Amino acid sequence: DLAVRNVSLRRTGVGPGWLILDEPFNGHDVPVVEACLELLKKAAQDCLILVVDHTTEVKGMFDGFIRVEHKDRVSRIMGELHAEPDAERP
């Protein structure tokens, strides 16, 4: 997705101001996830990146997250939470 965005920017000078990634870390080990996060961090300097992930393992690797609860066939935003600074986080 980042590559497609970059090609669009180079060829047309225009690219989306946002990117949504659904479960991008499934099946990857921690070193791969950390490498991906470095790329996402760089891309996030000039566009909004939303990562949808249903696990809690990667939650601490982000600066913040939004918790959504699905109950009785209705999804509700439960609030925006900010992760504590972590010296080991990339």
C-alpha positions as a Python dict, from the first residue, in 0.01 Angstrom:
ca = {
    (1, 'D'): (0, 0, 0),
    (2, 'L'): (283, 238, 77),
    (3, 'A'): (449, 151, -254),
    (4, 'V'): (131, 224, -450),
    (5, 'R'): (97, 557, -267),
    (6, 'N'): (459, 645, -346),
    (7, 'V'): (425, 554, -715),
    (8, 'S'): (113, 768, -739),
    (9, 'L'): (294, 1060, -576),
    (10, 'R'): (592, 1030, -810),
    (11, 'R'): (390, 993, -1130),
    (12, 'T'): (109, 1238, -1068),
    (13, 'G'): (227, 1452, -781),
    (14, 'V'): (-89, 1354, -596),
    (15, 'G'): (-145, 1078, -346),
    (16, 'P'): (-401, 996, -80),
    (17, 'G'): (-365, 1188, 243),
    (18, 'W'): (-450, 875, 437),
    (19, 'L'): (-391, 503, 438),
    (20, 'I'): (-592, 229, 610),
    (21, 'L'): (-421, -102, 684),
    (22, 'D'): (-633, -395, 802),
    (23, 'E'): (-449, -656, 1009),
    (24, 'P'): (-111, -582, 844),
    (25, 'F'): (95, -767, 1105),
    (26, 'N'): (-83, -1104, 1103),
    (27, 'G'): (161, -1391, 1074),
    (28, 'H'): (474, -1180, 1122),
    (29, 'D'): (725, -1206, 1403),
    (30, 'V'): (835, -913, 1620),
    (31, 'P'): (1142, -807, 1412),
    (32, 'V'): (931, -788, 1096),
    (33, 'V'): (657, -593, 1275),
    (34, 'E'): (915, -349, 1411),
    (35, 'A'): (1063, -299, 1062),
    (36, 'C'): (715, -236, 922),
    (37, 'L'): (646, 15, 1198),
    (38, 'E'): (961, 208, 1105),
    (39, 'L'): (830, 239, 749),
    (40, 'L'): (485, 341, 873),
    (41, 'K'): (636, 599, 1109),
    (42, 'K'): (820, 762, 821),
    (43, 'A'): (509, 761, 601),
    (44, 'A'): (299, 903, 886),
    (45, 'Q'): (497, 1226, 870),
    (46, 'D'): (294, 1339, 568),
    (47, 'C'): (-25, 1131, 579),
    (48, 'L'): (-267, 980, 828),
    (49, 'I'): (-221, 607, 876),
    (50, 'L'): (-490, 400, 1044),
    (51, 'V'): (-405, 44, 1142),
    (52, 'V'): (-690, -193, 1224),
    (53, 'D'): (-577, -480, 1443),
    (54, 'H'): (-790, -705, 1661),
    (55, 'T'): (-505, -820, 1882),
    (56, 'T'): (-346, -637, 2171),
    (57, 'E'): (13, -752, 2112),
    (58, 'V'): (108, -457, 1889),
    (59, 'K'): (-93, -193, 2078),
    (60, 'G'): (212, -78, 2276),
    (61, 'M'): (406, -9, 1956),
    (62, 'F'): (183, 285, 1862),
    (63, 'D'): (170, 638, 1997),
    (64, 'G'): (-204, 605, 2049),
    (65, 'F'): (-504, 393, 1966),
    (66, 'I'): (-881, 406, 1954),
    (67, 'R'): (-1072, 129, 2126),
    (68, 'V'): (-1390, 17, 1951),
    (69, 'E'): (-1637, -216, 2117),
    (70, 'H'): (-1892, -420, 1924),
    (71, 'K'): (-2196, -521, 2127),
    (72, 'D'): (-2556, -597, 2032),
    (73, 'R'): (-2475, -548, 1661),
    (74, 'V'): (-2356, -191, 1728),
    (75, 'S'): (-1996, -62, 1721),
    (76, 'R'): (-1904, 213, 1963),
    (77, 'I'): (-1586, 415, 2000),
    (78, 'M'): (-1491, 372, 2364),
    (79, 'G'): (-1230, 645, 2363),
    (80, 'E'): (-887, 739, 2241),
    (81, 'L'): (-602, 616, 2453),
    (82, 'H'): (-239, 711, 2434),
    (83, 'A'): (29, 456, 2501),
    (84, 'E'): (294, 535, 2757),
    (85, 'P'): (632, 632, 2608),
    (86, 'D'): (849, 324, 2573),
    (87, 'A'): (1226, 353, 2532),
    (88, 'E'): (1238, 19, 2348),
    (89, 'R'): (970, 112, 2095),
    (90, 'P'): (1111, 202, 1750),
}
